[in-house]
Short mmCIF file of C-alpha atoms (C1' of nucleotides) in Angstrom, two decimals:
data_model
loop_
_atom_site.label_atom_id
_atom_site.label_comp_id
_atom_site.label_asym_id
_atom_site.label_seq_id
_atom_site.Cartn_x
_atom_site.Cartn_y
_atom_site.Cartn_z
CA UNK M 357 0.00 0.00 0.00
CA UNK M 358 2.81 2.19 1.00
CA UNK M 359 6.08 2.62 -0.50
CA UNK M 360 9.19 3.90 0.82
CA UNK M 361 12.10 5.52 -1.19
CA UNK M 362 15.71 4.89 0.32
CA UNK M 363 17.10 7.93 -2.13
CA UNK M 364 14.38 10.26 -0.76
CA UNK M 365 16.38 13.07 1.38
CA UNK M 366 13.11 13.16 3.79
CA UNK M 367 12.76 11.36 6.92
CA UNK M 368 11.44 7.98 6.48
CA UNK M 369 8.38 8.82 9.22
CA UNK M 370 7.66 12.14 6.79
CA UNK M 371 7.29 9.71 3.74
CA UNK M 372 4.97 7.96 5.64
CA UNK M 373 2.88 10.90 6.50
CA UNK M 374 2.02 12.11 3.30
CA UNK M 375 1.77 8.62 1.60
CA UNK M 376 -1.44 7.90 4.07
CA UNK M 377 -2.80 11.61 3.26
CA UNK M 378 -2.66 10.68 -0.35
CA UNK M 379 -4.22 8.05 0.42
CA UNK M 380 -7.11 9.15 2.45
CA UNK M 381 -7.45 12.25 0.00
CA UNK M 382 -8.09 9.97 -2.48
CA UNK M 383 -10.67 8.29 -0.83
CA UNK M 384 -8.30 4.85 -0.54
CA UNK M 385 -9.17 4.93 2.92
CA UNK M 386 -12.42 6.33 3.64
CA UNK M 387 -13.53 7.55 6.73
CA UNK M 388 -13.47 5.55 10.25
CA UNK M 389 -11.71 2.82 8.41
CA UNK M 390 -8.86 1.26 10.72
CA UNK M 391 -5.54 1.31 9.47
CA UNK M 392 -3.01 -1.64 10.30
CA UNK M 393 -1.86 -1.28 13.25
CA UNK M 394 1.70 0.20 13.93
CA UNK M 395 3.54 -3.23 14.60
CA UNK M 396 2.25 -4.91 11.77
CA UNK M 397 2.65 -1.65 9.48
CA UNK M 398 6.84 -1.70 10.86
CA UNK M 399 6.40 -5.12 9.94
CA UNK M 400 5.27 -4.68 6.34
CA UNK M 401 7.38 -1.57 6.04
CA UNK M 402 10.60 -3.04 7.27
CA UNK M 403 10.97 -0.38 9.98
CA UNK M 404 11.23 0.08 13.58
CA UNK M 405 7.78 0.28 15.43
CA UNK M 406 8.78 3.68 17.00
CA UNK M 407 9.08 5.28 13.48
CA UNK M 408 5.66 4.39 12.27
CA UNK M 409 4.23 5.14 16.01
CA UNK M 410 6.19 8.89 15.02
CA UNK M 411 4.17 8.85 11.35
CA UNK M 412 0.97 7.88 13.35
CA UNK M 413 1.54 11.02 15.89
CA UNK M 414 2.00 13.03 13.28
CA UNK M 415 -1.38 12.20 11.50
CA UNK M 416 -3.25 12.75 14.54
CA UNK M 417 -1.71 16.46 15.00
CA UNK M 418 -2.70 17.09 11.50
CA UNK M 419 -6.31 15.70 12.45
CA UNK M 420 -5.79 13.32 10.00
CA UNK M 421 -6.40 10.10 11.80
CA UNK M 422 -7.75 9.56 15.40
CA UNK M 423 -6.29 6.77 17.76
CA UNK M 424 -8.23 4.82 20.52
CA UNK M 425 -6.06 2.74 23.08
CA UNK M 426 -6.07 -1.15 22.63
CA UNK M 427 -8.35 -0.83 19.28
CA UNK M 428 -6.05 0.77 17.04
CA UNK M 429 -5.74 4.03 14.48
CA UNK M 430 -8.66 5.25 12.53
CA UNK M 431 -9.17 7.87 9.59
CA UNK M 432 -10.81 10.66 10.58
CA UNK M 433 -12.30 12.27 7.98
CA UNK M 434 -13.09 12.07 4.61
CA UNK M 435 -11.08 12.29 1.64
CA UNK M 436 -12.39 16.35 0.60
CA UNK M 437 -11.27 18.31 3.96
CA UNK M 438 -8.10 16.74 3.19
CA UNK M 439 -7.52 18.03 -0.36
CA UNK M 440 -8.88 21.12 0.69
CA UNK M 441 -6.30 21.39 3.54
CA UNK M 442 -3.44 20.14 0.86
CA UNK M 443 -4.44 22.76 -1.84
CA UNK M 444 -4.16 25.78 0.97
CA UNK M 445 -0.83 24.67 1.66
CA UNK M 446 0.44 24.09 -1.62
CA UNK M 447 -1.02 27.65 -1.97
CA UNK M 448 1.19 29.00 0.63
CA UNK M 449 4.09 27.49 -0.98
CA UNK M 450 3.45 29.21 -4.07
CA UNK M 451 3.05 32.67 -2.09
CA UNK M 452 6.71 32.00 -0.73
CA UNK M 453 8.34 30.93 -4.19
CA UNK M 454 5.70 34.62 -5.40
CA UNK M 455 8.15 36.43 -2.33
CA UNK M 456 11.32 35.02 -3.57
CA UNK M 457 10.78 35.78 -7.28
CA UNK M 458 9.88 39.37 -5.69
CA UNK M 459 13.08 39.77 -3.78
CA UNK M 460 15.29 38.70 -6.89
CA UNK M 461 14.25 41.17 -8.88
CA UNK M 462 11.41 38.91 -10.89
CA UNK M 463 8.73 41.56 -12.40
CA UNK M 464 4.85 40.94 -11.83
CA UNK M 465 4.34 40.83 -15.37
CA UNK M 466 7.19 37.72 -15.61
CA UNK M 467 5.75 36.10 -12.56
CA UNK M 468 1.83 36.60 -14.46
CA UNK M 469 3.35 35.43 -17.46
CA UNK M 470 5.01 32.36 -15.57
CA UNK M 471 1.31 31.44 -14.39
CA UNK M 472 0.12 32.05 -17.25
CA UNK M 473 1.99 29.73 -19.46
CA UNK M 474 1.81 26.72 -16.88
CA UNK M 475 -2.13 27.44 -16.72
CA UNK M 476 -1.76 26.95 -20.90
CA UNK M 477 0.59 23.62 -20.58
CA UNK M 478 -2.21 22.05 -18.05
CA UNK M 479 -4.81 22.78 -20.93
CA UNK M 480 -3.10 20.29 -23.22
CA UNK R 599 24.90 44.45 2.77
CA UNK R 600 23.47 40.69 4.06
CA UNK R 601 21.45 40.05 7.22
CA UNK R 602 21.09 37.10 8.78
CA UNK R 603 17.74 35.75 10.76
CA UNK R 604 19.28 33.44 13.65
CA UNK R 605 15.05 32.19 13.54
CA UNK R 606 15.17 30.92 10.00
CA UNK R 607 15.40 26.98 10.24
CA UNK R 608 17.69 26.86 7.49
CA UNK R 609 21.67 26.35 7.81
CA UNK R 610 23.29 30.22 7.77
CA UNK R 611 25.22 28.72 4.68
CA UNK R 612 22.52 28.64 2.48
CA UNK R 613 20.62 31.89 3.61
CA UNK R 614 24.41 33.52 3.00
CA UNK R 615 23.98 31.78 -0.85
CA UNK R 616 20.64 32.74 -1.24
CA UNK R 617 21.11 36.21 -0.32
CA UNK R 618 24.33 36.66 -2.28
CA UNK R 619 22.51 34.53 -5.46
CA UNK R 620 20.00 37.93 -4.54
CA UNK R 621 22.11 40.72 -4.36
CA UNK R 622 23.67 39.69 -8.11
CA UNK R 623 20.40 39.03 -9.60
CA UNK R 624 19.29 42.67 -8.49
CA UNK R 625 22.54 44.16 -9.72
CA UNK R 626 23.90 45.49 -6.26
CA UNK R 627 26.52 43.05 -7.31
CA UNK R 628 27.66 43.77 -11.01
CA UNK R 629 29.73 41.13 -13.47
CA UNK R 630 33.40 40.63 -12.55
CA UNK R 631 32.92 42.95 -9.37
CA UNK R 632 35.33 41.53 -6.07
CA UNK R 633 33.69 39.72 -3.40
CA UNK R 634 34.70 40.31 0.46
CA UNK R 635 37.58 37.74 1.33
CA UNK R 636 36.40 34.89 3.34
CA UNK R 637 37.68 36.19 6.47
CA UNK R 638 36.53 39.65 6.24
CA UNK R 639 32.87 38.19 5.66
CA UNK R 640 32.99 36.01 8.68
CA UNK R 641 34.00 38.91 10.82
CA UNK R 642 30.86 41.50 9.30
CA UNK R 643 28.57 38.16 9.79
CA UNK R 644 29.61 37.37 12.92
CA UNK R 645 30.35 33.57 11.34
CA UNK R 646 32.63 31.10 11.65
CA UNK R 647 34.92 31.33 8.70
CA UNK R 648 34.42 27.51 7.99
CA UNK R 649 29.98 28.64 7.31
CA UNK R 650 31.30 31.20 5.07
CA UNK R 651 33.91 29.10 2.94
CA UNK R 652 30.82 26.52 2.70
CA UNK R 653 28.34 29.38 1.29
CA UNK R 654 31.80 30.38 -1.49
CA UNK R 655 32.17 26.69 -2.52
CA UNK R 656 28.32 26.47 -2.93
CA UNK R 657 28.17 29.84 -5.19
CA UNK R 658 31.09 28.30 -7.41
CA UNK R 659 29.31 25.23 -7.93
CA UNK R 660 26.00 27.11 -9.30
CA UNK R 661 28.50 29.22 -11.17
CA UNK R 662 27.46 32.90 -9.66
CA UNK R 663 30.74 33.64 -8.86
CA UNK R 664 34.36 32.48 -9.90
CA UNK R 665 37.57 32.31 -7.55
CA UNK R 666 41.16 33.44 -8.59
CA UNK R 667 44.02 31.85 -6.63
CA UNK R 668 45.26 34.60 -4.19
CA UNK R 669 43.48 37.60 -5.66
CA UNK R 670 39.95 36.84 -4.70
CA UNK R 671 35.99 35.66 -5.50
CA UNK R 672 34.64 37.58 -7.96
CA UNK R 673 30.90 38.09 -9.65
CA UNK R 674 30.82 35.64 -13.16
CA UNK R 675 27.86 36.94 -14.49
CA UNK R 676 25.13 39.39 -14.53
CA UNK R 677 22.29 40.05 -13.26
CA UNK R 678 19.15 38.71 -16.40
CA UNK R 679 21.59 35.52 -15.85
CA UNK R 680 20.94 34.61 -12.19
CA UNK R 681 17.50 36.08 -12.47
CA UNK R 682 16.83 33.41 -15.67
CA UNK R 683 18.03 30.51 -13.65
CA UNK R 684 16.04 31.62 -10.48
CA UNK R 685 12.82 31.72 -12.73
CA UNK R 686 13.56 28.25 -14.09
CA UNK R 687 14.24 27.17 -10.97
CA UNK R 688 10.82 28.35 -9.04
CA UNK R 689 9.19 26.89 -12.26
CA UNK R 690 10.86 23.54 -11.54
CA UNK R 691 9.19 23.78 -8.12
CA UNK R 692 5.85 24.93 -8.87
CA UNK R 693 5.81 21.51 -11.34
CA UNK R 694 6.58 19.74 -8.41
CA UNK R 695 3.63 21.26 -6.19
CA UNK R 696 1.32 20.26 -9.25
CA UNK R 697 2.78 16.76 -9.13
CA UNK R 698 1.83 16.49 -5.56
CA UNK R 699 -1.72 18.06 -6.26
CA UNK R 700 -2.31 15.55 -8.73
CA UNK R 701 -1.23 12.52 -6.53
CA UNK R 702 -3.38 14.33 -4.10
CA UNK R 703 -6.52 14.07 -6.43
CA UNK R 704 -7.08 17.39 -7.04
CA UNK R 705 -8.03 17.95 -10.64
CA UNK R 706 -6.88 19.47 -13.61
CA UNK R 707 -9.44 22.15 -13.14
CA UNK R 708 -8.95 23.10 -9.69
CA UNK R 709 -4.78 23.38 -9.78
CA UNK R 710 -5.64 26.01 -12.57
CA UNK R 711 -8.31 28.11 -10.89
CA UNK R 712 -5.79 28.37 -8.46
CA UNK R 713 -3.24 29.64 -10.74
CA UNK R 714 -5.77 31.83 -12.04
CA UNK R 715 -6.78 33.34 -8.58
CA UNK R 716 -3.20 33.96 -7.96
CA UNK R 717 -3.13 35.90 -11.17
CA UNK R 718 -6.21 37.61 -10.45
CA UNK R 719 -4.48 38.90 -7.03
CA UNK R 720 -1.41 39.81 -8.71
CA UNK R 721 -3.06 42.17 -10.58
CA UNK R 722 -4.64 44.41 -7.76
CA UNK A 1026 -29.81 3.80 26.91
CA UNK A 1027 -26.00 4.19 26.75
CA UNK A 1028 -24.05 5.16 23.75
CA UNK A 1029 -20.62 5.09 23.06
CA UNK A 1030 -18.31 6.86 20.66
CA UNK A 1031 -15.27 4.79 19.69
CA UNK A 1032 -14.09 8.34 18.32
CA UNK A 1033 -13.83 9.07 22.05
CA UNK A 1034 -10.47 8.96 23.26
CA UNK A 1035 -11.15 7.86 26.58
CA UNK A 1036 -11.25 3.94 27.88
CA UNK A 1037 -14.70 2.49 27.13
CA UNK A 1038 -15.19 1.31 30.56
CA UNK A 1039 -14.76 4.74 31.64
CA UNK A 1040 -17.32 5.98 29.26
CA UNK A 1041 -19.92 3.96 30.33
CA UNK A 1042 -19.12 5.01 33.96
CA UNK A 1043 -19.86 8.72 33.13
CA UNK A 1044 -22.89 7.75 31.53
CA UNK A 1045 -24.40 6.08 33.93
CA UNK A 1046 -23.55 8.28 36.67
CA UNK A 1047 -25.67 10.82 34.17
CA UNK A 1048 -28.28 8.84 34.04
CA UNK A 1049 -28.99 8.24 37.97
CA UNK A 1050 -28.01 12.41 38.13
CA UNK A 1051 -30.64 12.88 36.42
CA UNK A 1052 -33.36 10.54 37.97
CA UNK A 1053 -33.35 8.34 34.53
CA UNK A 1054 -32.16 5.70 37.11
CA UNK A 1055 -33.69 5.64 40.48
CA UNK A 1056 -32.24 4.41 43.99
CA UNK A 1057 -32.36 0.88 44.13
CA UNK A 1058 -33.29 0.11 40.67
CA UNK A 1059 -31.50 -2.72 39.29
CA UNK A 1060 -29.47 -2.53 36.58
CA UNK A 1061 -28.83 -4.97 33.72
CA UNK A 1062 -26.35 -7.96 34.38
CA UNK A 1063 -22.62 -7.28 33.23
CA UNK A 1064 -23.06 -10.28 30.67
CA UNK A 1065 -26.60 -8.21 29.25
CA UNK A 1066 -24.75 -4.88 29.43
CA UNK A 1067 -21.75 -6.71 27.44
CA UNK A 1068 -23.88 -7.88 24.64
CA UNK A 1069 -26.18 -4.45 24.29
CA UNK A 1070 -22.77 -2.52 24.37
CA UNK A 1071 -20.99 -5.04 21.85
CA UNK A 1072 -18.24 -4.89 25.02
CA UNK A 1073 -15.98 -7.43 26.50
CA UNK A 1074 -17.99 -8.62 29.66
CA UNK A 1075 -14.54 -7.66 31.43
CA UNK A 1076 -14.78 -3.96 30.44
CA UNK A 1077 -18.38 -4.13 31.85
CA UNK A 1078 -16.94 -5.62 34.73
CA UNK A 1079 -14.54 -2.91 35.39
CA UNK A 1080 -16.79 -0.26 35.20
CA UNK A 1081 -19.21 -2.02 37.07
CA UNK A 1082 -16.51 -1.75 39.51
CA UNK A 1083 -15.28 1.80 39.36
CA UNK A 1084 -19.52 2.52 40.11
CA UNK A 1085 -19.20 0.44 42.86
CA UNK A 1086 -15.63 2.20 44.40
CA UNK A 1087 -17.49 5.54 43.82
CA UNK A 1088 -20.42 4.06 46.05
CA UNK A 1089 -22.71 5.06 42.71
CA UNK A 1090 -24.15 1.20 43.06
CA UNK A 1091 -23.97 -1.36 45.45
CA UNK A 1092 -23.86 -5.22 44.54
CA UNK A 1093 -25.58 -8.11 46.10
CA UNK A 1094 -24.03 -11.25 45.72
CA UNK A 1095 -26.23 -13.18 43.27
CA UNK A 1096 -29.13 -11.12 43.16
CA UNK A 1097 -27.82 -8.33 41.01
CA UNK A 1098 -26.20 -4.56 40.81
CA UNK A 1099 -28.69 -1.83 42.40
CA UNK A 1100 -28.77 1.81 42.57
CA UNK A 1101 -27.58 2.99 45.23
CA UNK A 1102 -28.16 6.85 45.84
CA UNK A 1103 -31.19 8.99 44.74
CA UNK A 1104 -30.44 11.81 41.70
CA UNK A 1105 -29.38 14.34 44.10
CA UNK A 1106 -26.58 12.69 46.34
CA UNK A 1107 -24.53 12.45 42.60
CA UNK A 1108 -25.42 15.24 41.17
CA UNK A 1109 -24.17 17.23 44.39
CA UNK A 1110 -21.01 14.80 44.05
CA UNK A 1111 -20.53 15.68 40.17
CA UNK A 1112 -20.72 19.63 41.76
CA UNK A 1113 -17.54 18.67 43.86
CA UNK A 1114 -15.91 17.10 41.58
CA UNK A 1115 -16.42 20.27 39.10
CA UNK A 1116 -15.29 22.26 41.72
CA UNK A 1117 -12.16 20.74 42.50
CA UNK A 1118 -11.50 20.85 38.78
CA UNK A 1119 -12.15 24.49 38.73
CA UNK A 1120 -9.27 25.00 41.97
CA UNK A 1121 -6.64 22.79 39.53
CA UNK A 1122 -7.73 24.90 36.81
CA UNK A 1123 -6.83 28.50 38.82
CA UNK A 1124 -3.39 26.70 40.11
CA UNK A 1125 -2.64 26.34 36.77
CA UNK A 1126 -3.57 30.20 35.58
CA UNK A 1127 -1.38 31.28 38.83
CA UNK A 1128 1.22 29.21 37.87
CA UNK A 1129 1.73 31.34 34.45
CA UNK A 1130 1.51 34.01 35.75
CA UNK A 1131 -2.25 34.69 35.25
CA UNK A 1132 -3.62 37.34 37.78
CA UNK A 1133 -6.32 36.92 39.97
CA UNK A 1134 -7.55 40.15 38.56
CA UNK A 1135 -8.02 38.78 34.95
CA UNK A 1136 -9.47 35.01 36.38
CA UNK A 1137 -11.97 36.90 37.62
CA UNK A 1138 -12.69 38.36 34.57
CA UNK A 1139 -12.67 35.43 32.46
CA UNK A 1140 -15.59 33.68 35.44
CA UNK A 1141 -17.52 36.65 35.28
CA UNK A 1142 -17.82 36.56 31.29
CA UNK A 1143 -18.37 33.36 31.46
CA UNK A 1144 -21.67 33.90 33.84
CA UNK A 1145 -22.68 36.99 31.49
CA UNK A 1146 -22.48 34.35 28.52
CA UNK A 1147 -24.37 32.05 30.71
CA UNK A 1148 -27.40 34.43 31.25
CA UNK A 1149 -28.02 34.71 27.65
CA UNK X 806 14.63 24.89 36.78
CA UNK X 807 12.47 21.88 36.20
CA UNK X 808 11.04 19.56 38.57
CA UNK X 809 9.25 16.30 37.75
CA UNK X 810 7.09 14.41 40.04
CA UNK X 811 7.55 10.43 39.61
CA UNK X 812 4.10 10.17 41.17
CA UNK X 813 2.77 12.37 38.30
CA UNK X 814 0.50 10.44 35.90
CA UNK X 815 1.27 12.19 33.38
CA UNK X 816 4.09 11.58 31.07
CA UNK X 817 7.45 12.81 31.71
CA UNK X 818 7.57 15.00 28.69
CA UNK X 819 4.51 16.63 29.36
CA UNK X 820 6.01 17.87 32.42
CA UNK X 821 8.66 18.74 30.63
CA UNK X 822 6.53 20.79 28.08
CA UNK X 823 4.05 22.36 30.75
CA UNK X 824 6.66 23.62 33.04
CA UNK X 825 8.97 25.18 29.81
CA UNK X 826 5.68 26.77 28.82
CA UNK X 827 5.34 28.16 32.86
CA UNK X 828 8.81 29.65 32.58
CA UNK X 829 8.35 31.39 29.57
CA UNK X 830 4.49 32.62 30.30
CA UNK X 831 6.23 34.10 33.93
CA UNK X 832 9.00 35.90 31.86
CA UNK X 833 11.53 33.55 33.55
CA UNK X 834 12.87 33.18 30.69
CA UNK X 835 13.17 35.69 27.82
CA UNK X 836 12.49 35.37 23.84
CA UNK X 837 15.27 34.21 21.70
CA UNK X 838 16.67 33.23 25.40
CA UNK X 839 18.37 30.09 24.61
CA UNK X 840 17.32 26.67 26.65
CA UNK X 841 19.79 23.94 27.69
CA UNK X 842 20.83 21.31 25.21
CA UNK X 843 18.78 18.42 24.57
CA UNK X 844 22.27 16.45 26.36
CA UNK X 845 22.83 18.77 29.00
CA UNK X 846 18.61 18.77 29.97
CA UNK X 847 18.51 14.79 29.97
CA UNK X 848 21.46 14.81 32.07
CA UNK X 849 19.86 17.65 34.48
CA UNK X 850 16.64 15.71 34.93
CA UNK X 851 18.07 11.99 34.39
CA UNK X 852 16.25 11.18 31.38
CA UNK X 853 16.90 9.88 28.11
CA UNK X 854 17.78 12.56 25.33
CA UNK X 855 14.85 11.49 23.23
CA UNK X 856 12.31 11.81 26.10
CA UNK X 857 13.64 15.56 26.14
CA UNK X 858 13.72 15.74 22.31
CA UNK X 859 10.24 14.98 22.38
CA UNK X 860 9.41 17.63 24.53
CA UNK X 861 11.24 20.41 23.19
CA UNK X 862 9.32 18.87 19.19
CA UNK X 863 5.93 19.44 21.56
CA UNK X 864 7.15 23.06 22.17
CA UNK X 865 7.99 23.77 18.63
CA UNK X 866 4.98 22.28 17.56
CA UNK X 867 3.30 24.80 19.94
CA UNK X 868 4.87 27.37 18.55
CA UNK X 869 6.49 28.02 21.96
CA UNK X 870 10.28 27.78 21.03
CA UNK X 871 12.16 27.68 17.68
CA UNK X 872 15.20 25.31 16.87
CA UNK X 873 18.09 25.88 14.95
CA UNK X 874 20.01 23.10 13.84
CA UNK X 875 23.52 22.88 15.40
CA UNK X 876 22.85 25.84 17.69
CA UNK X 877 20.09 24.96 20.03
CA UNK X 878 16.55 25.48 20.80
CA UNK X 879 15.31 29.45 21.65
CA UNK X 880 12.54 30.80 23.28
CA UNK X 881 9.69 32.11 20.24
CA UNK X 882 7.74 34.84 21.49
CA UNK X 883 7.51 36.74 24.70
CA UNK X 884 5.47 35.93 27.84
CA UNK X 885 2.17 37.48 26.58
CA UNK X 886 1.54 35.50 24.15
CA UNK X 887 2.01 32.35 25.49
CA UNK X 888 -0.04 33.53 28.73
CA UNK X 889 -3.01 34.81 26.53
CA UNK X 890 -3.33 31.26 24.84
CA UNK X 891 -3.47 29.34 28.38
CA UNK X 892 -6.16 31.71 29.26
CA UNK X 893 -7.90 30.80 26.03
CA UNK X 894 -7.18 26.81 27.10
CA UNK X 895 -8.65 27.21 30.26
CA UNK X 896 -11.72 28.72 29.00
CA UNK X 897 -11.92 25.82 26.87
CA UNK X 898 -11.96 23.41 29.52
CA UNK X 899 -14.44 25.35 31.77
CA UNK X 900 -16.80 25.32 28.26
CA UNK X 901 -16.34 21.20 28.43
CA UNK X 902 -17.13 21.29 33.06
CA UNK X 903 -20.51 23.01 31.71
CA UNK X 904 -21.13 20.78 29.70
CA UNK X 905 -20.68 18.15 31.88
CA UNK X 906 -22.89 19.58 34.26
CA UNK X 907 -25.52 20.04 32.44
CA UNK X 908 -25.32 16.67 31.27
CA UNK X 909 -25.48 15.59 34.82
CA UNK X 910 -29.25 17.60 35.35
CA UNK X 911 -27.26 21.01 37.07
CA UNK X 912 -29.24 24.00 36.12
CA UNK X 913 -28.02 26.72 34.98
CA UNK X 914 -28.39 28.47 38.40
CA UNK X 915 -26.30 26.47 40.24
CA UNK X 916 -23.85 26.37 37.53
CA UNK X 917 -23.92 30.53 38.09
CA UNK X 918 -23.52 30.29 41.68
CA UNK X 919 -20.55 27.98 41.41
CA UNK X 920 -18.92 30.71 39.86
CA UNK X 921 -19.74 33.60 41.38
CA UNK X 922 -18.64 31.74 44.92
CA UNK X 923 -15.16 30.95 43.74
CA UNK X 924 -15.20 34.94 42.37
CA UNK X 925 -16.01 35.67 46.21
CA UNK X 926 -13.04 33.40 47.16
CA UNK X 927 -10.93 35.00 44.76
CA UNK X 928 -11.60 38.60 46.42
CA UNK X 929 -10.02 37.25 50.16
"C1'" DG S 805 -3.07 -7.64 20.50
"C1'" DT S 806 -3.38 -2.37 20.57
"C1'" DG S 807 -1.40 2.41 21.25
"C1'" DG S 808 1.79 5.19 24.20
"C1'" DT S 809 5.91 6.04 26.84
"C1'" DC S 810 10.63 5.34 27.97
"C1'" DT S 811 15.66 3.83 27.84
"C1'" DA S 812 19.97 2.87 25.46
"C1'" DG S 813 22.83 3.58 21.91
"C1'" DA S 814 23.76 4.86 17.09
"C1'" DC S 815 24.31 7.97 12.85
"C1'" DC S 816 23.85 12.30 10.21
"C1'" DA S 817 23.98 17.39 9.05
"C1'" DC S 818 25.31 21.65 10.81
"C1'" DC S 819 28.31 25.05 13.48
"C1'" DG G 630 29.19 20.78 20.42
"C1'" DT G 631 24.05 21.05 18.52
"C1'" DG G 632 19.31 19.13 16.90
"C1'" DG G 633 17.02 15.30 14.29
"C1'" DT G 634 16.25 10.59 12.87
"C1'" DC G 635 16.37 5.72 13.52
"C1'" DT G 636 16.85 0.97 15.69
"C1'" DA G 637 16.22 -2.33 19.45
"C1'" DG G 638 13.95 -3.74 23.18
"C1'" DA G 639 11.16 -2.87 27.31
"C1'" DC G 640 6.89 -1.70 30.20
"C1'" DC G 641 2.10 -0.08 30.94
"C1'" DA G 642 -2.99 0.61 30.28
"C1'" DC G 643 -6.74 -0.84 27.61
"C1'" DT G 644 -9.73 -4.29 24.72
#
DNA sequence: GTGGTCTAGACCACC
DNA sequence: GTGGTCTAGACCACT
């Protein structure tokens, strides 16, 4: 279900993060399903049980999941209010690169244009 | 001429290369123009000399500037140069933020009404 | 008559304690009523008999029930005895709750502020 | 600085965390104050460096301190801030005690007079 | 068997 | 030296 890239520069437990958000934005894993637990999941994934219990935290800061002691994790909720939180952020991204391209110099016309012309390439 | 934020996350090697990469591209720094010595820039910085050799070697590498045994670093090229490559670069990661929308499901449509909106803004 | 909510991060057993303690508060349950077997409560909950059990228990510690060997588990206070004893126990919550504000540096000043909004909202 | 209770139920971090946040809400310490090493606080309070590592990731995750990698861990903001948002956390909680009361058949009344008698105690 | 906490000891990137 | 990640193995409370 998962899979876990050795080359990736990002901490294994990140990679694990935002596989299971893909997944529940999807709709993979729909809402109150259980997930495996976090032995078995080390098991499958070939790492320690404290790294997937660290991906697991992490997913129930986000609101992502919800845990109950002695019955396991559990998707929160469904697959739209996590796309909708994933498209703000990626939108915050883009107003950082937006800063960047201001502070080197970049004109609002280039940036426009920059849109612009990836807005045309999506049309294809 | 650079300021450092001790809050920024990032190492103070690569906020020294990204504000040097800036000063070029807005042609405070013109072509062939002398860098500070490596010493002298660790003492205005308040660095260790050993940061500030790191942010050099990482400049020559991207090719901003070019180093001449016992006279110097010096600015290679000028300004539309480093401004190109930063535009290509930003590009590079907005293609990655669609990638990740898409794996997010988020369609087509949606990635470029957001685009759109960001135009929209840029205009005001 | 009881409901659970596995979303609920607390232990089931101590979910069904509240519950019932909020059903003899408010006179849903009166004094020496008897109340189903663990094994009935088990199968209506869809609980281990041993989580029953346990919070069976807890009711009994509290002095909410008392048990007669073979005959059954019986109410054993009227609505008002718990409700008054649910009053405490708010109180004494309340007391950990201003040791806390002290403790950072809250003033007594602004706690009493924050109460009396909180009756102003309350007459509303 | 920090004093942990063995008899505590609550984890060791979270002690940790609650007290780092009472420093900083009293003004004990300052922003951009640096804290003590991951190392040096495990050795002061005989834990393990990742029990203290996952403190000081609940504090940044709070927005309470910042970290800097190979310098340490710094104070954020200044005591105001972190003092207004306990206040906000306690009002939280005393939103969930109504609740519970009137869950548990208290009117609205007695609810009032609870409060206004620990105002009265507050003014001794 | 489940999640959650903790210890012990290791490695890496950064300063 | 610093923070951050990871492994190995243990204990506890809950179901």
């Amino acid at each position: 279900m998962i899979h876990l890239d050795l080359r990736d520069p990002r901490p294994m437990y990140e990679q694990v993060v935002s596989q299971m958000e893909m997944l529940v934005a999807r709709g993979v894993l729909a809402a109150d399903e259980k997930l495996p637990s976090v032995r078995q999941m080390a098991i499958e994934l070939s790492l320690n049980p404290n790294t997937v219990q660290k991906a697991y935290s992490e997913l129930l800061n986000k609101g992502v999941i919800y845990s109950v002691r002695g019955r396991g994790n559990f998707v929160s909720g469904d697959c739209t209010a996590v796309r909708q939180a994933k498209l703000e952020e990626i939108k915050q991204q883009i107003y950082k690169l937006r800063q960047q391209a201001h502070e080197f110099g970049i004109t609002v016309k280039q940036w426009n244009e920059l849109l612009q012309s990836l807005i045309e390439e999506g049309k294809l």
